[in-house]
Short mmCIF file of N, CA and C in Angstrom, two decimals:
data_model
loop_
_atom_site.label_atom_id
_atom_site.label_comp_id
_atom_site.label_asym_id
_atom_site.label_seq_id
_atom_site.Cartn_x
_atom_site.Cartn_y
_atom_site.Cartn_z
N UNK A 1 -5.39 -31.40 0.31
CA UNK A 1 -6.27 -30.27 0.48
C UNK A 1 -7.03 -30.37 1.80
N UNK A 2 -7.64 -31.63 2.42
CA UNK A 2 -8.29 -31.93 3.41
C UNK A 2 -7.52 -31.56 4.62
N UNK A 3 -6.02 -32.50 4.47
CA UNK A 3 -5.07 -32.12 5.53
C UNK A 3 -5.39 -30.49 5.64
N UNK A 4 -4.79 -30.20 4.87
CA UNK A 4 -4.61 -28.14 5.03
C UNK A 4 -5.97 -27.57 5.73
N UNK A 5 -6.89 -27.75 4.96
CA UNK A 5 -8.12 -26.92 5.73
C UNK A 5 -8.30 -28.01 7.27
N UNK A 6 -8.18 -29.28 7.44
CA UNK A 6 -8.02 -29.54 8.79
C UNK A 6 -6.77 -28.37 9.83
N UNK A 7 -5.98 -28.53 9.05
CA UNK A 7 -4.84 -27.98 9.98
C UNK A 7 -5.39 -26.33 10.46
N UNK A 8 -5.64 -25.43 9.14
CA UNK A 8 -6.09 -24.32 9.27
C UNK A 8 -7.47 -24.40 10.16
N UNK A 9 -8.42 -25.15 10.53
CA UNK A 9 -9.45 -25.06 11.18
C UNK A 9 -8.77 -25.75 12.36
N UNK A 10 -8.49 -26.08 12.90
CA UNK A 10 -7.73 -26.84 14.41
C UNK A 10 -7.16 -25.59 14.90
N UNK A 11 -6.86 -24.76 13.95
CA UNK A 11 -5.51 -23.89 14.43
C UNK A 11 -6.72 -22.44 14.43
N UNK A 12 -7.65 -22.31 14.48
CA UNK A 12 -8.69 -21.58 14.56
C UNK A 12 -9.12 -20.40 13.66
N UNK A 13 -8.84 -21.37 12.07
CA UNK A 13 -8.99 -20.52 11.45
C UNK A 13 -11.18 -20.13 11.35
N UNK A 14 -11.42 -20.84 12.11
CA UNK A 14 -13.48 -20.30 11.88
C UNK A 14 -13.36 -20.10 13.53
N UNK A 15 -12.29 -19.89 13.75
CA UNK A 15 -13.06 -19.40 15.46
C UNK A 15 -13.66 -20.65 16.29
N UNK A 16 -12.98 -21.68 16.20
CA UNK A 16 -14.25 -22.73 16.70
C UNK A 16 -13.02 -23.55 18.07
N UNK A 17 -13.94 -24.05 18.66
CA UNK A 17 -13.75 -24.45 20.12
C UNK A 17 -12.34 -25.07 20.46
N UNK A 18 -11.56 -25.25 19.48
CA UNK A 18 -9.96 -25.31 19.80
C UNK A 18 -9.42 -23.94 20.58
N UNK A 19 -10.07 -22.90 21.03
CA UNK A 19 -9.25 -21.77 21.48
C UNK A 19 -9.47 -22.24 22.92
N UNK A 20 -8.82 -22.07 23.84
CA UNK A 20 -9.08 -22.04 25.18
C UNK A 20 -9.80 -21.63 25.78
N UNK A 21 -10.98 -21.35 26.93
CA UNK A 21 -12.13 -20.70 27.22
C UNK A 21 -11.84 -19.19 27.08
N UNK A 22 -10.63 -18.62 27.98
CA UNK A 22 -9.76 -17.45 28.52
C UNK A 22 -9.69 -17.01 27.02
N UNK A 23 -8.81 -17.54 25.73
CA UNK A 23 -8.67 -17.10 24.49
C UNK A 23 -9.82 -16.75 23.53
N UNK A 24 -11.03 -17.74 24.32
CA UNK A 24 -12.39 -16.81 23.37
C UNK A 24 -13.03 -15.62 24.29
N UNK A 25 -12.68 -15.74 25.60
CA UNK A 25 -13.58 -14.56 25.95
C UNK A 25 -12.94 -13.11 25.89
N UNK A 26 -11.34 -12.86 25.23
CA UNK A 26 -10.95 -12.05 24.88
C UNK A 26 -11.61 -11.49 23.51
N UNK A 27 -12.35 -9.84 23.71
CA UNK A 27 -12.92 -9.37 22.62
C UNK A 27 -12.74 -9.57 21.17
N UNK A 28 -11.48 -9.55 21.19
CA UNK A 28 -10.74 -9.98 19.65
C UNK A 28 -10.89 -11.63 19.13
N UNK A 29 -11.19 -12.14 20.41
CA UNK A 29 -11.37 -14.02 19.98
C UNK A 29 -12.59 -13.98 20.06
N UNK A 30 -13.65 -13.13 19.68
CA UNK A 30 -15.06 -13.83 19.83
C UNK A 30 -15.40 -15.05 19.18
N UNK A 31 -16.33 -15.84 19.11
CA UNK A 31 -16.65 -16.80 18.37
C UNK A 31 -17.58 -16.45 17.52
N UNK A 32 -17.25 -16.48 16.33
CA UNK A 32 -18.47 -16.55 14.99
C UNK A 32 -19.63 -16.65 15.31
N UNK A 33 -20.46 -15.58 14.80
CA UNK A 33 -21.68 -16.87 14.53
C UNK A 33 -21.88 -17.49 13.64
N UNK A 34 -23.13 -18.24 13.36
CA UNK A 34 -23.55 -19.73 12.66
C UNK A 34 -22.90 -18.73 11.18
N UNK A 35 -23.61 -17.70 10.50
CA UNK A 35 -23.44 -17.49 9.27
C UNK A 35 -22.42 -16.91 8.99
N UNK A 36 -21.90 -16.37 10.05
CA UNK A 36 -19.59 -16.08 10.06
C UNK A 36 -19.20 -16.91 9.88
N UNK A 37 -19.10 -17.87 10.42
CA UNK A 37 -18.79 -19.32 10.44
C UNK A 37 -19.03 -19.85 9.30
N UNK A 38 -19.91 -19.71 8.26
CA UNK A 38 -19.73 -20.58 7.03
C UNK A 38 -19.37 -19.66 6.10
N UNK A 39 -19.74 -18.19 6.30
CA UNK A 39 -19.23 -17.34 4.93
C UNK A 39 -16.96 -17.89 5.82
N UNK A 40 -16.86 -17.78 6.84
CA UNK A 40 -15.51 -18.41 6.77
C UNK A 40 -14.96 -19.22 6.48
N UNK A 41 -15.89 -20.29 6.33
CA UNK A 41 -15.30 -21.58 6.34
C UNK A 41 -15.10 -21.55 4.30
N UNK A 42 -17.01 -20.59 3.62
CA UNK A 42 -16.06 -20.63 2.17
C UNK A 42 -15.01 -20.02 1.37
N UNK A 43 -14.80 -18.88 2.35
CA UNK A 43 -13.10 -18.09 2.18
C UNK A 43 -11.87 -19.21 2.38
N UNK A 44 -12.19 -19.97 3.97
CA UNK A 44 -11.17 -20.70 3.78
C UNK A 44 -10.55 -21.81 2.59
N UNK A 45 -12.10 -22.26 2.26
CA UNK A 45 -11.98 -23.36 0.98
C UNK A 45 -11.87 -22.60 -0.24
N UNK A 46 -12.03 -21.24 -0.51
CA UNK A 46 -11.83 -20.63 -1.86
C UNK A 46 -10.46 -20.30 -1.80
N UNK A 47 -9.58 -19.91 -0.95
CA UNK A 47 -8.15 -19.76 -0.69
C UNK A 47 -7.15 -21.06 -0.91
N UNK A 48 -7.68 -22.14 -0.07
CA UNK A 48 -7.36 -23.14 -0.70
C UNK A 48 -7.18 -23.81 -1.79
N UNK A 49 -8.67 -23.59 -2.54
CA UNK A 49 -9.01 -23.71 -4.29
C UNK A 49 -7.70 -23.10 -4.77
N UNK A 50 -7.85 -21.58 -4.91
CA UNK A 50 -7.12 -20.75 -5.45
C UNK A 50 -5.28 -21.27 -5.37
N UNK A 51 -5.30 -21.73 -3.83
CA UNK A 51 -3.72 -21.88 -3.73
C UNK A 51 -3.23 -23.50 -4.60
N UNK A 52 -4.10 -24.04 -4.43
CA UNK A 52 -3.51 -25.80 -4.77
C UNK A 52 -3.92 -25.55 -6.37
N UNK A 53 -4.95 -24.93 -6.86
CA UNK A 53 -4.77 -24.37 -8.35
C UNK A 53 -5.76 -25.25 -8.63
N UNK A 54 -6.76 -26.01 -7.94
CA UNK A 54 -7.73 -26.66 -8.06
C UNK A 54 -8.94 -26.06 -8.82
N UNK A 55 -9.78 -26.93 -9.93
CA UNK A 55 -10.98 -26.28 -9.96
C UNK A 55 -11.98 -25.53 -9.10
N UNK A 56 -12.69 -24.01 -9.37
CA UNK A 56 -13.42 -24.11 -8.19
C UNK A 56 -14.72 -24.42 -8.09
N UNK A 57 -15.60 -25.04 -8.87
CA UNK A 57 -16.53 -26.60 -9.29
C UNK A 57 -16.21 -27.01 -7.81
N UNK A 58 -15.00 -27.32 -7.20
CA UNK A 58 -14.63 -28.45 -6.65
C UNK A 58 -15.24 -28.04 -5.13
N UNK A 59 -15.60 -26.66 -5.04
CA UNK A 59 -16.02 -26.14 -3.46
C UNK A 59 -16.90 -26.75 -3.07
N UNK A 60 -17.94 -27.09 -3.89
CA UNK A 60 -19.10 -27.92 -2.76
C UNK A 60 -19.35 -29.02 -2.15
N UNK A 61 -18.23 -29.54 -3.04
CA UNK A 61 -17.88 -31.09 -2.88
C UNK A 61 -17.26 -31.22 -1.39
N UNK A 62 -15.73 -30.35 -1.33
CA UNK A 62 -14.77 -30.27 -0.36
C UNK A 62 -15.41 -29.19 0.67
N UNK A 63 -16.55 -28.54 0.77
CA UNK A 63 -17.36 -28.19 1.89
C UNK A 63 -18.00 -29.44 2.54
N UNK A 64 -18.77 -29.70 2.03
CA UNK A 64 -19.64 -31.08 2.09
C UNK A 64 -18.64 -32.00 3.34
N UNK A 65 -17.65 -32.43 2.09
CA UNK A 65 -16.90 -32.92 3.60
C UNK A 65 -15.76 -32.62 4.33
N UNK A 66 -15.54 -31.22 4.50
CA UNK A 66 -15.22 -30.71 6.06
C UNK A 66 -16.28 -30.40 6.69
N UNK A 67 -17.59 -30.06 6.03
CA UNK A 67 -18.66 -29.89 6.93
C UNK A 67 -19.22 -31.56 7.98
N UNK A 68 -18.53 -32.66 7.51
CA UNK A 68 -19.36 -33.80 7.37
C UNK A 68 -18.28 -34.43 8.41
N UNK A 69 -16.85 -34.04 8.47
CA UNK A 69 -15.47 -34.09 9.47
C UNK A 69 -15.71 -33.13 10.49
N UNK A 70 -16.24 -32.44 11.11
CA UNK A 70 -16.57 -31.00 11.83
C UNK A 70 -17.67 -31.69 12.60
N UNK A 71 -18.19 -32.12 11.77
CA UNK A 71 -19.63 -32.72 12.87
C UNK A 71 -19.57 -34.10 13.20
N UNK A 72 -18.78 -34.69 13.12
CA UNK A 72 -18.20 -36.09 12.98
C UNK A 72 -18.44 -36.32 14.54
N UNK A 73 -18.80 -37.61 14.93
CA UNK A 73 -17.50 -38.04 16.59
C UNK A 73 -16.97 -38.02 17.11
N UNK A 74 -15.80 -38.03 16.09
CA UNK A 74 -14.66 -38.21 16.56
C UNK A 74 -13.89 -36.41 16.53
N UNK A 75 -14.31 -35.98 15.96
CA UNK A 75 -14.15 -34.34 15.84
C UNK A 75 -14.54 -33.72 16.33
N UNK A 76 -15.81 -33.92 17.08
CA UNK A 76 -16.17 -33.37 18.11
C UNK A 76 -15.99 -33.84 19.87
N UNK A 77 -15.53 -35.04 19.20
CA UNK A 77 -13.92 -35.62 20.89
C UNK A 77 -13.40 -34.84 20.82
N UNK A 78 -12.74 -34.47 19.64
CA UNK A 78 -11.27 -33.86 20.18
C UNK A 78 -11.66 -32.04 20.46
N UNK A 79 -12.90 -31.95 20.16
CA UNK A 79 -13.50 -30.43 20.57
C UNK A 79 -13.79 -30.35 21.62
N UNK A 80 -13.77 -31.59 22.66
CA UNK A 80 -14.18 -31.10 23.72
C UNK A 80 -12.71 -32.13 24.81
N UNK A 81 -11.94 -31.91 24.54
CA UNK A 81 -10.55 -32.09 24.96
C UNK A 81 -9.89 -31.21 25.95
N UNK A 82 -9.07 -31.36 26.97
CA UNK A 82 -8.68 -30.88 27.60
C UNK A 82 -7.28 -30.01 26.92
N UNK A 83 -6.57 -30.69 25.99
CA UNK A 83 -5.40 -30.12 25.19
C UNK A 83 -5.47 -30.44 23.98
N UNK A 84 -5.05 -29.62 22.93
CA UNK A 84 -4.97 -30.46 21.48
C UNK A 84 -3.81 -29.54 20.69
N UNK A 85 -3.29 -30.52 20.06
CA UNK A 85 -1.93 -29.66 19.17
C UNK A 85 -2.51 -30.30 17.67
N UNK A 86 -2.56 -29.47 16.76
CA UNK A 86 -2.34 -29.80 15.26
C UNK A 86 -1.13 -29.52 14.20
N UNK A 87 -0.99 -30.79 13.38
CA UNK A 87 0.24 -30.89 12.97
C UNK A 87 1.57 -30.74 13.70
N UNK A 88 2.15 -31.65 14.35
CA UNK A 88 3.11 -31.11 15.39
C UNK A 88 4.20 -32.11 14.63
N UNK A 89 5.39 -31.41 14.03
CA UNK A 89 6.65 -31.94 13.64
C UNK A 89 7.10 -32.99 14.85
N UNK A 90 7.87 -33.95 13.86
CA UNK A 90 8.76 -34.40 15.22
C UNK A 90 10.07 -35.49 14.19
N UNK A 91 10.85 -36.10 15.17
CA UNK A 91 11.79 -36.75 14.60
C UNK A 91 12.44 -37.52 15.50
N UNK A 92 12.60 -39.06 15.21
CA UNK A 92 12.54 -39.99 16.18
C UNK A 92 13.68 -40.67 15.96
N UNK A 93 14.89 -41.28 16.64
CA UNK A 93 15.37 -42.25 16.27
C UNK A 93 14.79 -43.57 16.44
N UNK A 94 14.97 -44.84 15.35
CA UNK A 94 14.31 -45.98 15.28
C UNK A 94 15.06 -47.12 14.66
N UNK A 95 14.94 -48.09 14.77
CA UNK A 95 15.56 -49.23 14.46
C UNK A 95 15.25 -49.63 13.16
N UNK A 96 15.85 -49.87 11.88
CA UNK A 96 15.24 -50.96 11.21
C UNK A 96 14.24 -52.14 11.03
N UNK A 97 14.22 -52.50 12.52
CA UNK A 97 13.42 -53.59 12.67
C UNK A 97 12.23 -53.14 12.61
N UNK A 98 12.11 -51.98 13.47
CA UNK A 98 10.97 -51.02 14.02
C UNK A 98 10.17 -50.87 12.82
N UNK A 99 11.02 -50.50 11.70
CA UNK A 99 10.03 -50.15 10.33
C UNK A 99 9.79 -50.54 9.32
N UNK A 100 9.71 -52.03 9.86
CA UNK A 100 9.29 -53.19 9.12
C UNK A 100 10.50 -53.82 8.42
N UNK A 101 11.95 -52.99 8.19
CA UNK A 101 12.82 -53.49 7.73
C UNK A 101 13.55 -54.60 8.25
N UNK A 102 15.00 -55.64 7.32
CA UNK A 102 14.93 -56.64 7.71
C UNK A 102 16.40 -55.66 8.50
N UNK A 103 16.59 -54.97 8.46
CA UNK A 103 17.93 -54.86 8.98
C UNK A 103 17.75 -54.28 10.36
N UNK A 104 19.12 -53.65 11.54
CA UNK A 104 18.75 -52.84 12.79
C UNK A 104 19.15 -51.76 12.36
N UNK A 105 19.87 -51.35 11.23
CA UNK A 105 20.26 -50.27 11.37
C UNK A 105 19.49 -48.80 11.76
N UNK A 106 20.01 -48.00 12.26
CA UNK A 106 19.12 -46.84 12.78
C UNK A 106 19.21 -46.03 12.16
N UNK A 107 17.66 -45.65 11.77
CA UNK A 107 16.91 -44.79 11.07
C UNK A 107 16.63 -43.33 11.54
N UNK A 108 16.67 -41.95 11.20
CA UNK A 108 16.19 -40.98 11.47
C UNK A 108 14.79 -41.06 11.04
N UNK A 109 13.43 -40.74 11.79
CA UNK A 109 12.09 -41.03 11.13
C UNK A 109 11.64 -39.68 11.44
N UNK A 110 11.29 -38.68 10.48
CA UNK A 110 10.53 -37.38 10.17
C UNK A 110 9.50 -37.43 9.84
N UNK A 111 8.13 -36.60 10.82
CA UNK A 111 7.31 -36.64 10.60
C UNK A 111 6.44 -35.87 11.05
N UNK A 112 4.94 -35.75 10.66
CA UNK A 112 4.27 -34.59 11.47
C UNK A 112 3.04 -35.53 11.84
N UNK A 113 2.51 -35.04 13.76
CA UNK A 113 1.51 -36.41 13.59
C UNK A 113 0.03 -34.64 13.29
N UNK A 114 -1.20 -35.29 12.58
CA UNK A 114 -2.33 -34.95 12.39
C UNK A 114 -2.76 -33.34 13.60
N UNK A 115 -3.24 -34.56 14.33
CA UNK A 115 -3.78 -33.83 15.75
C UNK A 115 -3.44 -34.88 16.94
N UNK A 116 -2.78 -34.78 17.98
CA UNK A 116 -3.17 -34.99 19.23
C UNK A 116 -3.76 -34.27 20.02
N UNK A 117 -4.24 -34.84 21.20
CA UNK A 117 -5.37 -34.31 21.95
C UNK A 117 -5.53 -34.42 23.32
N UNK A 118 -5.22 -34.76 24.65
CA UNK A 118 -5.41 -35.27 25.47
C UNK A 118 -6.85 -34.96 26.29
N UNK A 119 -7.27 -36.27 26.43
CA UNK A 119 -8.93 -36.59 27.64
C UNK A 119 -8.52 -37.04 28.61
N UNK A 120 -9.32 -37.51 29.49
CA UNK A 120 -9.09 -38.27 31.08
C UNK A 120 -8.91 -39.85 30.29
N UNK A 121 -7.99 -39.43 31.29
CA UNK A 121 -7.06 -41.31 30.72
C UNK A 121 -5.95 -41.02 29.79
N UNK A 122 -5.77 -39.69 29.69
CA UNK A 122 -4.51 -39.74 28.87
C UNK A 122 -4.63 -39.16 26.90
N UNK A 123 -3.55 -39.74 26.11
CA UNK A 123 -3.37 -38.77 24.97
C UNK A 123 -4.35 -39.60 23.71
N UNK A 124 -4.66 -39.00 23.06
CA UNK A 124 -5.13 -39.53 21.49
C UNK A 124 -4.64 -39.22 20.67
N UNK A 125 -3.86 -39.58 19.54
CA UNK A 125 -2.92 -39.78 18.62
C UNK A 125 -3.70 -40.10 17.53
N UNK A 126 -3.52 -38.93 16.56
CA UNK A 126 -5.14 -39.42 15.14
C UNK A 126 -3.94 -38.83 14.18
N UNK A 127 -4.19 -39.60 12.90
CA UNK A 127 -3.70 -39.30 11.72
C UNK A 127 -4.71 -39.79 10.94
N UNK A 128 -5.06 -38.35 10.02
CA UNK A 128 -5.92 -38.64 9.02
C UNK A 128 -5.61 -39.13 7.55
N UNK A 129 -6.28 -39.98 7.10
CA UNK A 129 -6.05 -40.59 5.94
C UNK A 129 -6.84 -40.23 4.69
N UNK A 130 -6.49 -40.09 3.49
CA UNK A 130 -6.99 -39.64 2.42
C UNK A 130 -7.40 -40.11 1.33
N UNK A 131 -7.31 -41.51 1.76
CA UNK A 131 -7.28 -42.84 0.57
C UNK A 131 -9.08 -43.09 0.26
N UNK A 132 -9.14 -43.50 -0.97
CA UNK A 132 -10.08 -43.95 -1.10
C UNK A 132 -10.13 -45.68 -0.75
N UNK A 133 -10.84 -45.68 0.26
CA UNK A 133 -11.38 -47.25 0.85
C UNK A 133 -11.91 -48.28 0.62
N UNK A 134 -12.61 -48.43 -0.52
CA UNK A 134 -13.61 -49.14 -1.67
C UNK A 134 -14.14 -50.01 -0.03
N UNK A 135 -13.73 -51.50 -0.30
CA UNK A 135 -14.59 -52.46 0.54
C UNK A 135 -13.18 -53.20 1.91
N UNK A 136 -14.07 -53.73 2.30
CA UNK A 136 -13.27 -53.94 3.74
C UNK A 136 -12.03 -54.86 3.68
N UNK A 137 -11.88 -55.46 2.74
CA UNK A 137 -10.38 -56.12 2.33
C UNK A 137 -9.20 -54.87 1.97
N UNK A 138 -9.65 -53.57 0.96
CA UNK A 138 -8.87 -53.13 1.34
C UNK A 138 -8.65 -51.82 2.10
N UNK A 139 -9.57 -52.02 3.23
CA UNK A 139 -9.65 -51.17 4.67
C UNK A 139 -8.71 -51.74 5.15
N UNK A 140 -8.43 -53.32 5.50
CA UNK A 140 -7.45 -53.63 6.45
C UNK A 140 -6.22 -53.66 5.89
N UNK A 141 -5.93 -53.74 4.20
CA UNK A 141 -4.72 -53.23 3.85
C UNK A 141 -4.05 -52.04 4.63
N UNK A 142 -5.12 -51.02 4.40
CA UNK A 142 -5.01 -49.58 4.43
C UNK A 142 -4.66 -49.89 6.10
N UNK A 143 -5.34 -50.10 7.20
CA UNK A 143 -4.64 -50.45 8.26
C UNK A 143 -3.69 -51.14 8.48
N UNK A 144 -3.39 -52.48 8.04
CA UNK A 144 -1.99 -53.21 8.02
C UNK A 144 -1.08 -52.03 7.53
N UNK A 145 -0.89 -51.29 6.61
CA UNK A 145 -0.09 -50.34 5.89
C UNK A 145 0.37 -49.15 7.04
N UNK A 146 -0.87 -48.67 7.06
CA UNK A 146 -0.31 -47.13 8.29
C UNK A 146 -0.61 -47.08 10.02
N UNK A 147 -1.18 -48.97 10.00
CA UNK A 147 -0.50 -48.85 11.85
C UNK A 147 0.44 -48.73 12.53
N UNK A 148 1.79 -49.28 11.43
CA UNK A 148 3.07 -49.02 12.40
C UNK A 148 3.30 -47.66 12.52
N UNK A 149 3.08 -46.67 10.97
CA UNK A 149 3.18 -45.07 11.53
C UNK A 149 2.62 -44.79 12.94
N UNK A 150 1.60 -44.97 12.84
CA UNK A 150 1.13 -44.18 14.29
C UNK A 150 1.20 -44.76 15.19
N UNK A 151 1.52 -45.97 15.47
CA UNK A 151 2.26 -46.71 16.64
C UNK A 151 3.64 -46.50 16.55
N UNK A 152 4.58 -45.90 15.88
CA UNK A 152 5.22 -45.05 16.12
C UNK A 152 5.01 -43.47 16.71
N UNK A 153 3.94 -42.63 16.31
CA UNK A 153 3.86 -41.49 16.46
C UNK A 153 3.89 -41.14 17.74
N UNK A 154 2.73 -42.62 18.24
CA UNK A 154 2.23 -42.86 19.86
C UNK A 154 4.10 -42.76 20.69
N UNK A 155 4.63 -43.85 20.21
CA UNK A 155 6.33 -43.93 20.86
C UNK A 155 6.74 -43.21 21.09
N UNK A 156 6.69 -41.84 20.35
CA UNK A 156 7.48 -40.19 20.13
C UNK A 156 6.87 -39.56 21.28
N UNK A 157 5.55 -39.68 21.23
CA UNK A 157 4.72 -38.85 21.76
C UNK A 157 4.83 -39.38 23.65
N UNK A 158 4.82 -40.52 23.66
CA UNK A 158 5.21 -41.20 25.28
C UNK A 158 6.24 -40.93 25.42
N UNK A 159 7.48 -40.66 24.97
CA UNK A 159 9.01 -40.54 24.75
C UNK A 159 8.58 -38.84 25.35
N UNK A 160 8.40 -38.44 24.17
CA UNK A 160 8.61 -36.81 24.70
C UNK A 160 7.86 -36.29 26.09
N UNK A 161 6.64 -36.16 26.23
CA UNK A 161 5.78 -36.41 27.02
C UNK A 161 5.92 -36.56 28.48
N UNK A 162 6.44 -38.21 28.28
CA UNK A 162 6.18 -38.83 29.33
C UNK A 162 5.23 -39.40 30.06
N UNK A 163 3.94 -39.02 29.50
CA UNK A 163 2.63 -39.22 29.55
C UNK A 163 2.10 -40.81 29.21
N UNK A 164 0.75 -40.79 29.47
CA UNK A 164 -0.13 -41.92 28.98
C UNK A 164 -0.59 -42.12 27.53
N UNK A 165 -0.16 -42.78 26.66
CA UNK A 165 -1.14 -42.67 25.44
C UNK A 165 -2.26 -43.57 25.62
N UNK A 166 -3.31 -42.98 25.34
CA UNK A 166 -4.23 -43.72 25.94
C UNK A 166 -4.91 -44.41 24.07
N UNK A 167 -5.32 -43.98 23.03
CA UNK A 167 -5.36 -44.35 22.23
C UNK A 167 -4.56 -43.72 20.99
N UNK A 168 -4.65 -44.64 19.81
CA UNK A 168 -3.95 -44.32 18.75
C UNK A 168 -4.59 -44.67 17.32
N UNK A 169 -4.74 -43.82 16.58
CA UNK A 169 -5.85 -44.32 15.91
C UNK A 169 -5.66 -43.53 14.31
N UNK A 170 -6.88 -43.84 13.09
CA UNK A 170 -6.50 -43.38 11.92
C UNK A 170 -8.05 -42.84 11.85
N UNK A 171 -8.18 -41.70 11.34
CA UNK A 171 -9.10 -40.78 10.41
C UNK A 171 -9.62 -41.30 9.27
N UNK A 172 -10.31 -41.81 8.26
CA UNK A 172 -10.58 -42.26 7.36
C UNK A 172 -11.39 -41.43 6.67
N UNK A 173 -11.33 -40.31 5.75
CA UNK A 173 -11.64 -39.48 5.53
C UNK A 173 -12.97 -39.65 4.57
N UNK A 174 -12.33 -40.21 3.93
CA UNK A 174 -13.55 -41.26 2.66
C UNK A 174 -14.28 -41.70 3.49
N UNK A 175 -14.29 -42.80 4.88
CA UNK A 175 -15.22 -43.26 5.74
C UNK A 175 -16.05 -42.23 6.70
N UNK A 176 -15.10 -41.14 6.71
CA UNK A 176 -15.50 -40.44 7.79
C UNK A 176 -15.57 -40.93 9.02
N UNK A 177 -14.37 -41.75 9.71
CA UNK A 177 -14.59 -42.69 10.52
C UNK A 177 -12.83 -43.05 11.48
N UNK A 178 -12.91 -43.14 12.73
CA UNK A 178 -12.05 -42.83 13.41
C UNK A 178 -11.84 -44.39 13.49
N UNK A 179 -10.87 -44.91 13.81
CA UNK A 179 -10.42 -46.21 13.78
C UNK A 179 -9.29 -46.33 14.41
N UNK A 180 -9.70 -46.60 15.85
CA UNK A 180 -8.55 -47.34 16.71
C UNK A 180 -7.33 -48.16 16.21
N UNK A 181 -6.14 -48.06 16.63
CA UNK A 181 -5.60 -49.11 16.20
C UNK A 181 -4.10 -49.45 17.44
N UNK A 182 -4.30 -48.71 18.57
CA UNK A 182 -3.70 -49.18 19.66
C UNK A 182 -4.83 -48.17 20.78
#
C-alpha cells in the first residue's frame, strides 16, 4: 500500500515538486495549496483503501506515515533533485554467483527499482522497504538480505546510463530512515 501511494505521489499525484519548474508553471500544473494538498492526499489514500479492500479505520494510520515519508530527509533530497524516475522496470542479465547462488549459471533478474534520482555527484538508487524492524540485530539482517538487490539495481542503472552512481541505499519505512548501503 505504501509502495503505491509512494509511486502515485512521485508521479504527481498531489501536485508536489517532482514536476519540472516549466511543467508547474503551465496553468493546468498549478501547485496545490496547503489544504488541496491534503483534501488530495485523503482521496489518494481513500482510493487506495477502497482498491486493496483494506479497512478504512486504517486512513489515519497510513496518512500519518506518508505524511511522516513526505517530510522525511531523505524525501525531501530527492525533491530537490535535478532528475528523478519512480518505479522504473528493468531486466538484467546476471550470474549465479552474482545472486548469492553457488552456481554461474545465468540468470534473467526482473525488477522495478523504487525511485532514482540524480544530484551533483551523480545517481541515488533508493528502494523502499516495508518490513517491520524491531531492534538492530534484525536491521542488519534486513540489510545483509536486500543489499545485493540494490547493488544490483545500482549495476543496471551504471550499465544503462552510463553514468555515476553515486549512492545506493534502502528506505526503511517502519524507521523512516534512508540507509546507505553503497
Amino acid at each position: 500500500m505504501v509502495h503505491s501511494l509512494l509511486e502515485s505521489i512521485g508521479r504527481g499525484a498531489l501536485d508536489t515538486d517532482f514536476k519540472s519548474q516549466a511543467e508547474r508553471s503551465k496553468p493546468e500544473n498549478r501547485e496545490l495549496s496547503a489544504s488541496e494538498s491534503k483534501d488530495a492526499l485523503d482521496i489518494l489514500i481513500e482510493n487506495a483503501l477502497t482498491i486493496e479492500e483494506w479497512d478504512p479505520s486504517e486512513k489515519p494510520a497510513l496518512r500519518n506515515l506518508i505524511e511522516s515519508i513526505l517530510a522525511s530527509e531523505f524525501w525531501q533530497r530527492a525533491l530537490k533533485a535535478e532528475r528523478r524516475f519512480v518505479e522504473v522496470p528493468f531486466s538484467l542479465k546476471a550470474s549465479g554467483l552474482e545472486l548469492g547462488r553457488k552456481d554461474k549459471l545465468p540468470v534473467i533478474l526482473t525488477g522495478v527499482i523504487d525511485l532514482v534520482f540524480r544530484e551533483s555527484g551523480g545517481w541515488v538508487i533508493a528502494d523502499y522497504k516495508s518490513d517491520e524492524v524491531g531492534g538492530p540485530e534484525h536491521l542488519q539482517s534486513l540489510l545483509d538480505y536486500y543489499s545485493p538487490q540494490v547493488k544490483l539495481y545500482s549495476r543496471f542503472w551504471a550499465e544503462i546510463t552510463g553514468e555515476t552512481i553515486k549512492e545506493t541505499g534502502l528506505f526503511f519505512i517502519d524507521l523512516n530512515k534512508w540507509i546507505p548501503v553503497l
